[in-house]
Amino acid sequence: MLVADHLSFHYSRCDPGETPDFSFTFRLAPGECLAVSGPSGAGKSTLLNLLAGFLTPSAGRLCWLGDELCEGPSEEPSEELCEELGDRPGENEAQRESEDLVAQPPWARGMTTVFQDHNLFEHLPVWINVGLGLAPDLKLSDAQRARIVDGLADVGLGGLHDRLPGELSGGQQQRVALLRSLLRETRVLLLDEPFSGLDRDNREALWGLVRRQQAAGVAVLLVSHDPEDVDALAQRRLQLLDGRLVAT
């Protein structure tokens, strides 16, 4: 279970007792897809960056299956978080208040993030861009190479494995970036409007890859405004309003 408990962030200095700009509390089970929507500026990108470790929270806790990913000054943790960590309410309060915030770096969190920009290496062909998700050192096994070939075919890019990203359309580059993330071994998949601009056939192919990850126990947090994407993948939905997550 991924549990965020009052995971907070302030874009300017936040004095003690002042309400932070953003504060997120939610849970996400292995194999579950949670959809998050909200207006521009509500905090969707902030949420993803906090979870991935690209932003440092001002307070709160984040854990995965009992493993602390981030812990800092916070209110009394929820009963749900105490259960996840095996704590009793109030048991570690003094220790938490005496410690600075401790956060695992992004590479140690076991999370994969797909942002709206494709983040492809322009000087590397498509198959290597995808292969970096499986083996950063590119020491690929025959089975991994076969997964790349099959994956490219699944998303309509068969035969384009030697192309450079600049030789592809924007939609094709988007599919390469998504495939790289969806083939990677991960615990949590963070998706930021991943299917926008794609036609129905390609979206359905990528939905299938996401469902395959869910079946393997990967937890998925999907930021999307598209009701078809949400209906196809999500088991639960939350909305971001004024920096807080609320049920819909």
Short mmCIF file of C-alpha atoms in Angstrom, two decimals:
data_model
loop_
_atom_site.label_atom_id
_atom_site.label_comp_id
_atom_site.label_asym_id
_atom_site.label_seq_id
_atom_site.Cartn_x
_atom_site.Cartn_y
_atom_site.Cartn_z
CA MET A 1 0.00 0.00 0.00
CA LEU A 2 1.25 3.47 -0.91
CA VAL A 3 0.13 5.83 1.85
CA ALA A 4 0.55 9.60 1.83
CA ASP A 5 -0.29 11.25 5.14
CA HIS A 6 -0.53 15.06 5.13
CA LEU A 7 2.26 15.17 2.55
CA SER A 8 2.60 18.94 2.28
CA PHE A 9 4.35 21.54 0.17
CA HIS A 10 4.61 25.34 0.24
CA TYR A 11 6.05 27.32 -2.66
CA SER A 12 7.18 30.05 -0.28
CA ARG A 13 8.39 29.89 3.31
CA CYS A 14 5.67 28.45 5.52
CA ASP A 15 5.68 29.65 9.13
CA PRO A 16 4.72 27.22 11.93
CA GLY A 17 0.97 26.85 12.07
CA GLU A 18 0.45 28.32 8.61
CA THR A 19 -1.65 26.27 6.19
CA PRO A 20 0.53 24.88 3.36
CA ASP A 21 -0.34 25.47 -0.28
CA PHE A 22 -0.77 21.72 -0.83
CA SER A 23 -1.45 18.82 1.53
CA PHE A 24 -2.15 15.32 0.22
CA THR A 25 -3.58 12.35 2.10
CA PHE A 26 -4.54 9.17 0.23
CA ARG A 27 -3.86 5.44 -0.11
CA LEU A 28 -3.12 3.34 -3.20
CA ALA A 29 -3.02 -0.46 -3.14
CA PRO A 30 -0.76 -2.69 -5.27
CA GLY A 31 -2.52 -3.44 -8.56
CA GLU A 32 -4.95 -0.54 -8.14
CA CYS A 33 -5.31 2.48 -10.41
CA LEU A 34 -6.28 5.76 -8.76
CA ALA A 35 -7.33 8.61 -11.07
CA VAL A 36 -6.73 12.23 -10.07
CA SER A 37 -8.26 15.20 -11.85
CA GLY A 38 -8.44 18.90 -11.16
CA PRO A 39 -8.25 22.35 -12.73
CA SER A 40 -5.01 23.95 -13.85
CA GLY A 41 -2.95 25.04 -10.84
CA ALA A 42 -4.74 22.70 -8.43
CA GLY A 43 -1.53 20.81 -7.67
CA LYS A 44 -1.51 17.75 -9.92
CA SER A 45 2.11 18.19 -11.05
CA THR A 46 3.12 19.09 -7.50
CA LEU A 47 1.60 15.83 -6.26
CA LEU A 48 3.49 13.76 -8.84
CA ASN A 49 6.77 15.55 -8.12
CA LEU A 50 6.41 15.01 -4.37
CA LEU A 51 5.67 11.30 -4.81
CA ALA A 52 8.56 10.80 -7.23
CA GLY A 53 10.99 12.71 -5.01
CA PHE A 54 11.62 15.61 -7.39
CA LEU A 55 10.24 18.04 -4.79
CA THR A 56 10.99 17.98 -1.07
CA PRO A 57 7.86 18.22 1.10
CA SER A 58 7.67 20.66 3.98
CA ALA A 59 5.94 18.07 6.17
CA GLY A 60 4.14 14.75 6.16
CA ARG A 61 4.92 11.11 5.52
CA LEU A 62 4.97 8.77 2.54
CA CYS A 63 5.41 5.01 2.75
CA TRP A 64 5.16 1.94 0.54
CA LEU A 65 4.40 -1.44 2.14
CA GLY A 66 5.84 -0.25 5.45
CA ASP A 67 8.97 1.26 3.89
CA GLU A 68 9.34 4.96 4.72
CA LEU A 69 9.92 6.93 1.52
CA CYS A 70 9.61 10.30 3.20
CA GLU A 71 9.12 11.37 6.82
CA GLY A 72 9.15 14.82 8.31
CA PRO A 73 7.44 17.11 10.82
CA SER A 74 3.77 16.20 10.82
CA GLU A 75 0.56 16.03 12.71
CA GLU A 76 -0.33 12.84 14.55
CA PRO A 77 -0.36 10.23 11.76
CA SER A 78 -3.61 8.68 10.68
CA GLU A 79 -4.64 5.26 11.99
CA GLU A 80 -4.27 3.95 8.42
CA LEU A 81 -0.62 5.02 8.24
CA CYS A 82 0.10 3.65 11.72
CA GLU A 83 -1.33 0.30 10.62
CA GLU A 84 0.81 0.35 7.45
CA LEU A 85 3.99 1.06 9.46
CA GLY A 86 3.16 -1.09 12.46
CA ASP A 87 3.16 1.94 14.80
CA ARG A 88 0.74 2.85 17.54
CA PRO A 89 -0.74 6.36 17.47
CA GLY A 90 1.56 8.69 19.42
CA GLU A 91 4.30 6.06 19.74
CA ASN A 92 6.96 7.92 17.72
CA GLU A 93 5.66 11.48 18.02
CA ALA A 94 8.59 12.82 20.05
CA GLN A 95 11.09 11.20 17.71
CA ARG A 96 9.37 12.68 14.64
CA GLU A 97 9.36 16.17 16.16
CA SER A 98 13.07 15.98 16.92
CA GLU A 99 14.16 14.86 13.46
CA ASP A 100 14.58 16.77 10.22
CA LEU A 101 12.74 15.58 7.16
CA VAL A 102 14.27 12.43 5.69
CA ALA A 103 13.42 11.48 2.10
CA GLN A 104 14.65 8.72 -0.17
CA PRO A 105 16.07 10.01 -3.48
CA PRO A 106 13.99 9.46 -6.64
CA TRP A 107 16.11 6.55 -7.90
CA ALA A 108 15.57 4.60 -4.65
CA ARG A 109 11.78 4.87 -4.50
CA GLY A 110 10.88 2.23 -7.06
CA MET A 111 8.60 4.63 -8.92
CA THR A 112 8.37 5.37 -12.63
CA THR A 113 7.03 8.72 -13.80
CA VAL A 114 5.69 9.58 -17.25
CA PHE A 115 5.46 13.35 -17.61
CA GLN A 116 3.83 15.24 -20.46
CA ASP A 117 7.19 15.98 -22.09
CA HIS A 118 8.59 12.83 -23.65
CA ASN A 119 12.16 12.94 -22.24
CA LEU A 120 13.62 10.94 -25.12
CA PHE A 121 17.31 10.92 -26.00
CA GLU A 122 17.36 12.55 -29.42
CA HIS A 123 20.69 10.99 -30.47
CA LEU A 124 19.59 7.41 -29.70
CA PRO A 125 17.33 5.22 -31.85
CA VAL A 126 13.90 4.20 -30.69
CA TRP A 127 14.82 0.69 -29.53
CA ILE A 128 17.63 2.01 -27.32
CA ASN A 129 15.35 4.66 -25.82
CA VAL A 130 12.92 1.88 -24.91
CA GLY A 131 15.72 -0.44 -23.78
CA LEU A 132 16.95 2.10 -21.24
CA GLY A 133 13.79 1.40 -19.27
CA LEU A 134 14.71 -2.28 -19.01
CA ALA A 135 18.47 -1.98 -18.51
CA PRO A 136 20.09 1.45 -17.99
CA ASP A 137 23.46 -0.07 -18.93
CA LEU A 138 21.86 -1.49 -22.12
CA LYS A 139 23.14 -4.98 -21.34
CA LEU A 140 19.93 -6.47 -22.69
CA SER A 141 19.14 -10.16 -22.66
CA ASP A 142 17.55 -11.87 -25.64
CA ALA A 143 14.27 -11.94 -23.72
CA GLN A 144 14.45 -8.20 -23.08
CA ARG A 145 15.19 -7.49 -26.73
CA ALA A 146 12.16 -9.57 -27.66
CA ARG A 147 10.02 -7.55 -25.23
CA ILE A 148 11.15 -4.35 -26.94
CA VAL A 149 10.26 -5.69 -30.40
CA ASP A 150 6.89 -6.98 -29.21
CA GLY A 151 6.15 -3.79 -27.31
CA LEU A 152 6.88 -1.57 -30.30
CA ALA A 153 4.57 -3.71 -32.40
CA ASP A 154 1.85 -3.49 -29.73
CA VAL A 155 1.84 0.33 -29.89
CA GLY A 156 1.96 0.54 -33.68
CA LEU A 157 5.68 1.26 -34.01
CA GLY A 158 6.87 -2.03 -35.46
CA GLY A 159 9.57 -1.46 -38.05
CA LEU A 160 10.56 1.94 -36.62
CA HIS A 161 13.03 0.65 -34.04
CA ASP A 162 16.07 2.22 -35.77
CA ARG A 163 14.51 5.66 -36.21
CA LEU A 164 15.71 8.64 -34.17
CA PRO A 165 13.08 10.49 -32.10
CA GLY A 166 13.36 13.52 -34.39
CA GLU A 167 12.22 11.35 -37.28
CA LEU A 168 8.95 10.49 -35.51
CA SER A 169 5.74 12.45 -35.10
CA GLY A 170 4.81 13.85 -31.70
CA GLY A 171 2.31 11.05 -31.14
CA GLN A 172 4.88 8.40 -32.04
CA GLN A 173 7.40 9.93 -29.63
CA GLN A 174 4.72 9.86 -26.95
CA ARG A 175 4.18 6.14 -27.50
CA VAL A 176 7.93 5.45 -27.28
CA ALA A 177 8.16 7.29 -23.95
CA LEU A 178 5.13 5.46 -22.58
CA LEU A 179 6.37 2.07 -23.73
CA ARG A 180 9.76 2.66 -22.08
CA SER A 181 8.02 3.30 -18.76
CA LEU A 182 5.47 0.51 -19.10
CA LEU A 183 8.10 -2.15 -19.77
CA ARG A 184 10.22 -1.11 -16.80
CA GLU A 185 10.08 -3.08 -13.56
CA THR A 186 8.57 -0.74 -10.98
CA ARG A 187 6.42 -0.64 -7.86
CA VAL A 188 4.44 2.51 -8.57
CA LEU A 189 3.61 4.05 -11.96
CA LEU A 190 2.88 7.78 -12.04
CA LEU A 191 1.16 8.91 -15.26
CA ASP A 192 0.59 12.57 -16.17
CA GLU A 193 -1.98 12.86 -18.99
CA PRO A 194 -0.22 9.95 -20.72
CA PHE A 195 -2.68 9.30 -23.56
CA SER A 196 -3.59 12.85 -24.62
CA GLY A 197 -3.56 13.34 -28.37
CA LEU A 198 -3.46 9.63 -29.22
CA ASP A 199 -6.09 7.97 -31.39
CA ARG A 200 -8.43 5.35 -29.97
CA ASP A 201 -6.54 2.31 -31.27
CA ASN A 202 -3.22 3.41 -29.77
CA ARG A 203 -4.86 4.40 -26.50
CA GLU A 204 -6.44 0.97 -26.22
CA ALA A 205 -3.09 -0.70 -26.87
CA LEU A 206 -1.48 1.36 -24.11
CA TRP A 207 -4.39 0.71 -21.76
CA GLY A 208 -3.61 -2.97 -22.20
CA LEU A 209 0.03 -2.41 -21.18
CA VAL A 210 -1.07 -0.50 -18.09
CA ARG A 211 -3.50 -3.28 -17.15
CA ARG A 212 -0.66 -5.78 -17.54
CA GLN A 213 1.36 -3.77 -15.02
CA GLN A 214 -1.59 -3.70 -12.64
CA ALA A 215 -2.00 -7.46 -12.93
CA ALA A 216 1.66 -7.76 -11.87
CA GLY A 217 0.91 -5.75 -8.71
CA VAL A 218 2.05 -2.32 -9.86
CA ALA A 219 0.13 0.57 -8.27
CA VAL A 220 -0.88 3.24 -10.79
CA LEU A 221 -1.68 6.90 -10.16
CA LEU A 222 -3.24 8.41 -13.27
CA VAL A 223 -3.62 12.16 -13.75
CA SER A 224 -6.15 12.60 -16.54
CA HIS A 225 -9.09 14.73 -17.63
CA ASP A 226 -10.24 12.18 -20.20
CA PRO A 227 -13.24 10.19 -18.90
CA GLU A 228 -12.52 7.33 -21.33
CA ASP A 229 -9.02 6.83 -19.93
CA VAL A 230 -10.33 6.99 -16.38
CA ASP A 231 -13.21 4.59 -17.06
CA ALA A 232 -10.85 2.15 -18.79
CA LEU A 233 -8.27 1.96 -16.01
CA ALA A 234 -9.25 3.47 -12.66
CA GLN A 235 -10.85 1.70 -9.72
CA ARG A 236 -11.13 4.93 -7.69
CA ARG A 237 -11.20 8.65 -8.43
CA LEU A 238 -10.13 11.72 -6.49
CA GLN A 239 -10.31 15.38 -7.41
CA LEU A 240 -7.80 18.08 -6.51
CA LEU A 241 -9.43 21.26 -5.24
CA ASP A 242 -7.51 24.09 -3.58
CA GLY A 243 -4.49 21.87 -3.01
CA ARG A 244 -6.44 19.06 -1.33
CA LEU A 245 -7.66 15.66 -2.57
CA VAL A 246 -11.40 15.02 -2.27
CA ALA A 247 -13.50 12.01 -3.26
CA THR A 248 -15.71 12.26 -6.33
#
